[in-house]
Amino acid sequence: DQQVKQNSPSLSVQEGRISILNCDYTNSMFDYFLWYKKYPAEGPTFLISISSIKDKNEDGRFTVFLNKSAKHLSLHIVPSQPGDSAVYFCAAISNNAGNMLTFGGGTRLMVKP
Amino acid sequence: DTAVSQTPKYLVTQMGNDKSIKCEQNLGHDTMYWYKQDSKKFLKIMFSYNNKELIINETVPNRFSPKSPDKAHLNLHINSLELGDSAVYFCASSQGEGFGEQFFGPGTRLTVL
């Protein structure tokens, strides 16, 4: 029973273009959403987050959009760079479950030079 | 000056053995976690622990137990190892009980033969 889903296992984008990674969730108790980036043989590293009271958060080349009614969020990377090639995990937290993250299955992003 | 470190990085052992994975964080955080990444690359929370409470994901077998000798350490003990325990285990830490960013260790790849 996956509460956080990333339906695209992989995405390939040309350098300089926009990368859009999508995430859907089913648990309406989720209050906070995060994106993590993971390189091979390393732990996930935090990228950007958004509270459920907002619909957009921007940090440099990274923007996260939240559509609560659709239970959908997306991560936009623009312009995409080869160094962005990694696995991106969407994660969610509900305030009645401590600070434990529920992760999606990840999307492998490949940015081609 | 690694923020969250884990030892060992690789662990190969026989079924039925008991093993431990160590985790240390030097960030001064008060909450630590263990996650398991299975063969399908799904990251799942196992435990959340601070000096007040231990929250256990109900799906975790009681062969797994976290032990915290002090605030900077949360070790994972696994008894009677099974083939299905083979996975990458990640330790993480965060500050506070709110929706804080979690910092992950590099992971420990456990292989049970």
Tab-separated table of C-alpha atoms in Angstrom:
chain	number	residue	atom	x	y	z
A	1	ASP	CA	0.000	0.000	0.000
A	2	GLN	CA	2.093	2.870	-1.299
A	3	GLN	CA	0.965	6.173	0.099
A	4	VAL	CA	3.454	8.148	-1.983
A	5	LYS	CA	3.894	7.230	-5.630
A	6	GLN	CA	6.276	8.332	-8.317
A	7	ASN	CA	4.875	6.762	-11.443
A	8	SER	CA	7.813	7.532	-13.720
A	9	PRO	CA	10.792	5.354	-12.846
A	10	SER	CA	13.032	7.353	-15.172
A	11	LEU	CA	13.222	10.603	-17.078
A	12	SER	CA	15.697	11.772	-19.693
A	13	VAL	CA	16.140	15.466	-20.430
A	14	GLN	CA	18.509	17.536	-22.552
A	15	GLU	CA	20.840	19.909	-20.750
A	16	GLY	CA	19.356	23.380	-20.456
A	17	ARG	CA	15.765	22.151	-20.683
A	18	ILE	CA	13.231	21.822	-17.887
A	19	SER	CA	12.953	18.606	-15.870
A	20	ILE	CA	9.573	17.902	-14.306
A	21	LEU	CA	9.328	15.124	-11.754
A	22	ASN	CA	5.915	14.131	-10.479
A	23	CYS	CA	4.631	12.654	-7.247
A	24	ASP	CA	1.162	11.604	-6.077
A	25	TYR	CA	0.003	10.783	-2.589
A	26	THR	CA	-3.071	9.217	-1.059
A	27	ASN	CA	-2.871	10.114	2.628
A	28	SER	CA	-4.754	13.360	3.282
A	29	MET	CA	-3.018	13.610	6.670
A	30	PHE	CA	0.299	14.492	5.048
A	31	ASP	CA	1.278	18.042	6.062
A	32	TYR	CA	4.711	18.496	4.640
A	33	PHE	CA	6.453	17.338	1.503
A	34	LEU	CA	10.120	17.074	0.644
A	35	TRP	CA	12.289	16.182	-2.304
A	36	TYR	CA	15.534	14.321	-1.823
A	37	LYS	CA	18.255	13.672	-4.352
A	38	LYS	CA	20.366	10.536	-4.256
A	39	TYR	CA	23.592	9.662	-6.004
A	40	PRO	CA	24.767	6.023	-6.210
A	41	ALA	CA	26.419	4.705	-3.039
A	42	GLU	CA	25.416	7.813	-1.084
A	43	GLY	CA	22.581	8.672	1.247
A	44	PRO	CA	19.711	10.902	0.104
A	45	THR	CA	20.323	14.631	0.430
A	46	PHE	CA	17.600	17.167	1.030
A	47	LEU	CA	16.713	19.377	-1.900
A	48	ILE	CA	13.570	21.397	-1.240
A	49	SER	CA	10.366	21.176	0.772
A	50	ILE	CA	6.867	22.608	0.894
A	51	SER	CA	4.254	22.928	3.587
A	52	SER	CA	0.682	21.914	2.860
A	53	ILE	CA	-0.431	25.520	3.414
A	54	LYS	CA	1.541	26.640	0.369
A	55	ASP	CA	1.259	25.797	-3.299
A	56	LYS	CA	4.723	26.774	-4.452
A	57	ASN	CA	8.237	26.996	-3.080
A	58	GLU	CA	11.251	28.085	-5.067
A	59	ASP	CA	14.963	27.748	-4.413
A	60	GLY	CA	17.257	28.711	-7.248
A	61	ARG	CA	16.761	26.342	-10.146
A	62	PHE	CA	14.377	24.161	-8.133
A	63	THR	CA	10.664	24.810	-7.680
A	64	VAL	CA	8.160	22.537	-5.995
A	65	PHE	CA	4.453	22.857	-6.740
A	66	LEU	CA	1.727	21.377	-4.559
A	67	ASN	CA	-1.856	20.741	-5.646
A	68	LYS	CA	-3.611	19.578	-2.500
A	69	SER	CA	-6.961	18.919	-4.106
A	70	ALA	CA	-5.316	16.588	-6.599
A	71	LYS	CA	-2.899	15.204	-3.997
A	72	HIS	CA	-0.108	15.885	-6.439
A	73	LEU	CA	3.231	17.615	-6.287
A	74	SER	CA	5.929	18.207	-8.814
A	75	LEU	CA	9.546	19.280	-8.838
A	76	HIS	CA	10.722	21.543	-11.640
A	77	ILE	CA	14.410	21.919	-12.393
A	78	VAL	CA	15.308	24.639	-14.841
A	79	PRO	CA	17.705	24.782	-16.489
A	80	SER	CA	18.688	21.138	-16.060
A	81	GLN	CA	22.390	20.380	-15.748
A	82	PRO	CA	24.294	17.095	-16.184
A	83	GLY	CA	25.157	17.204	-12.463
A	84	ASP	CA	21.448	16.955	-11.709
A	85	SER	CA	21.503	13.345	-12.940
A	86	ALA	CA	20.488	11.313	-9.902
A	87	VAL	CA	17.514	9.539	-8.370
A	88	TYR	CA	14.929	11.918	-6.952
A	89	PHE	CA	12.684	10.821	-4.114
A	90	CYS	CA	9.492	12.527	-3.109
A	91	ALA	CA	8.683	12.197	0.604
A	92	ALA	CA	5.839	13.198	2.892
A	93	ILE	CA	5.271	13.657	6.616
A	94	SER	CA	2.064	13.668	8.629
A	95	ASN	CA	2.030	15.492	11.933
A	96	ASN	CA	0.604	12.487	13.761
A	97	ALA	CA	3.474	10.198	12.778
A	98	GLY	CA	6.408	11.926	14.393
A	99	ASN	CA	8.871	13.159	11.827
A	100	MET	CA	9.010	9.904	9.894
A	101	LEU	CA	9.279	10.278	6.151
A	102	THR	CA	7.156	8.211	3.766
A	103	PHE	CA	9.048	7.959	0.502
A	104	GLY	CA	7.967	7.438	-3.078
A	105	GLY	CA	9.772	4.876	-5.209
A	106	GLY	CA	12.062	7.416	-6.850
A	107	THR	CA	12.586	8.724	-10.377
A	108	ARG	CA	15.957	8.405	-12.076
A	109	LEU	CA	16.741	11.651	-13.897
A	110	MET	CA	19.319	11.640	-16.664
A	111	VAL	CA	20.386	15.003	-18.042
A	112	LYS	CA	22.196	14.625	-21.332
A	113	PRO	CA	24.873	17.148	-22.329
B	1	ASP	CA	33.747	16.155	9.461
B	2	THR	CA	31.043	13.780	8.220
B	3	ALA	CA	27.646	14.812	9.554
B	4	VAL	CA	26.055	11.343	9.743
B	5	SER	CA	28.327	8.332	9.559
B	6	GLN	CA	27.603	4.621	9.508
B	7	THR	CA	29.800	1.586	10.016
B	8	PRO	CA	30.342	-0.746	8.379
B	9	LYS	CA	29.666	0.328	4.821
B	10	TYR	CA	29.320	-3.289	3.712
B	11	LEU	CA	28.299	-6.275	5.817
B	12	VAL	CA	28.132	-9.843	4.544
B	13	THR	CA	26.943	-12.515	6.942
B	14	GLN	CA	25.228	-15.879	7.217
B	15	MET	CA	21.579	-16.531	7.932
B	16	GLY	CA	20.844	-16.882	11.626
B	17	ASN	CA	23.648	-14.591	12.774
B	18	ASP	CA	23.198	-11.488	14.932
B	19	LYS	CA	24.740	-8.254	13.680
B	20	SER	CA	24.849	-4.550	14.468
B	21	ILE	CA	25.192	-1.426	12.371
B	22	LYS	CA	26.477	1.705	14.056
B	23	CYS	CA	25.355	5.254	13.377
B	24	GLU	CA	26.771	8.493	14.695
B	25	GLN	CA	25.792	12.083	14.022
B	26	ASN	CA	27.826	15.143	14.945
B	27	LEU	CA	25.127	17.687	14.148
B	28	GLY	CA	23.770	17.955	17.667
B	29	HIS	CA	20.400	16.678	16.486
B	30	ASP	CA	17.993	15.159	18.955
B	31	THR	CA	16.114	12.760	16.704
B	32	MET	CA	17.551	9.837	14.767
B	33	TYR	CA	16.058	7.351	12.349
B	34	TRP	CA	16.691	4.097	10.535
B	35	TYR	CA	15.445	3.471	7.014
B	36	LYS	CA	15.625	0.355	4.852
B	37	GLN	CA	16.015	0.451	1.081
B	38	ASP	CA	14.970	-2.880	-0.364
B	39	SER	CA	15.877	-4.542	-3.646
B	40	LYS	CA	13.147	-2.573	-5.424
B	41	LYS	CA	14.796	0.635	-4.190
B	42	PHE	CA	11.905	1.620	-1.921
B	43	LEU	CA	13.040	3.575	1.139
B	44	LYS	CA	10.968	2.714	4.209
B	45	ILE	CA	11.123	4.083	7.713
B	46	MET	CA	11.928	1.566	10.405
B	47	PHE	CA	12.351	3.628	13.576
B	48	SER	CA	12.270	7.167	14.833
B	49	TYR	CA	13.958	7.840	18.182
B	50	ASN	CA	14.617	10.789	20.410
B	51	ASN	CA	15.250	11.000	24.104
B	52	LYS	CA	11.538	10.952	24.740
B	53	GLU	CA	10.183	8.178	22.650
B	54	LEU	CA	10.798	5.401	20.205
B	55	ILE	CA	8.372	5.144	17.318
B	56	ILE	CA	8.428	1.847	15.519
B	57	ASN	CA	7.027	1.156	12.091
B	58	GLU	CA	4.598	-1.663	12.790
B	59	THR	CA	5.864	-3.660	9.819
B	60	VAL	CA	9.365	-4.028	11.295
B	61	PRO	CA	9.995	-7.493	12.789
B	62	ASN	CA	10.973	-7.509	16.456
B	63	ARG	CA	14.295	-9.074	15.443
B	64	PHE	CA	15.303	-5.479	14.720
B	65	SER	CA	16.003	-3.217	17.655
B	66	PRO	CA	17.534	0.258	17.865
B	67	LYS	CA	19.858	1.049	20.753
B	68	SER	CA	20.925	4.557	21.668
B	69	PRO	CA	23.876	4.776	24.073
B	70	ASP	CA	23.717	8.574	23.847
B	71	LYS	CA	22.121	11.360	21.862
B	72	ALA	CA	24.686	11.173	19.062
B	73	HIS	CA	24.358	7.452	18.386
B	74	LEU	CA	21.593	5.141	17.257
B	75	ASN	CA	22.763	1.617	16.519
B	76	LEU	CA	20.679	-1.010	14.782
B	77	HIS	CA	20.779	-4.561	16.124
B	78	ILE	CA	19.438	-7.406	14.067
B	79	ASN	CA	18.944	-10.882	15.517
B	80	SER	CA	18.577	-14.154	13.622
B	81	LEU	CA	19.261	-12.643	10.239
B	82	GLU	CA	17.140	-13.820	7.311
B	83	LEU	CA	17.715	-13.677	3.547
B	84	GLY	CA	15.015	-11.002	3.246
B	85	ASP	CA	16.972	-8.684	5.506
B	86	SER	CA	19.437	-8.076	2.676
B	87	ALA	CA	19.093	-4.390	1.850
B	88	VAL	CA	20.773	-1.024	2.246
B	89	TYR	CA	20.148	0.517	5.654
B	90	PHE	CA	20.296	4.280	6.086
B	91	CYS	CA	20.590	6.182	9.306
B	92	ALA	CA	19.346	9.776	9.464
B	93	SER	CA	19.003	12.593	11.984
B	94	SER	CA	17.061	15.795	12.390
B	95	GLN	CA	16.589	18.560	14.908
B	96	GLY	CA	13.365	18.846	16.804
B	97	GLU	CA	10.093	17.071	16.481
B	98	GLY	CA	8.696	19.247	13.748
B	99	PHE	CA	9.056	18.936	10.027
B	100	GLY	CA	12.787	19.246	10.006
B	101	GLU	CA	15.041	18.291	7.170
B	102	GLN	CA	16.661	14.928	7.753
B	103	PHE	CA	20.327	14.319	7.119
B	104	PHE	CA	21.192	10.850	5.900
B	105	GLY	CA	24.251	8.695	6.343
B	106	PRO	CA	25.916	6.969	3.370
B	107	GLY	CA	24.160	3.672	3.959
B	108	THR	CA	25.219	0.147	4.952
B	109	ARG	CA	24.726	-2.608	2.421
B	110	LEU	CA	23.797	-5.792	4.270
B	111	THR	CA	23.969	-9.088	2.406
B	112	VAL	CA	22.660	-12.215	4.101
B	113	LEU	CA	23.820	-15.483	2.560
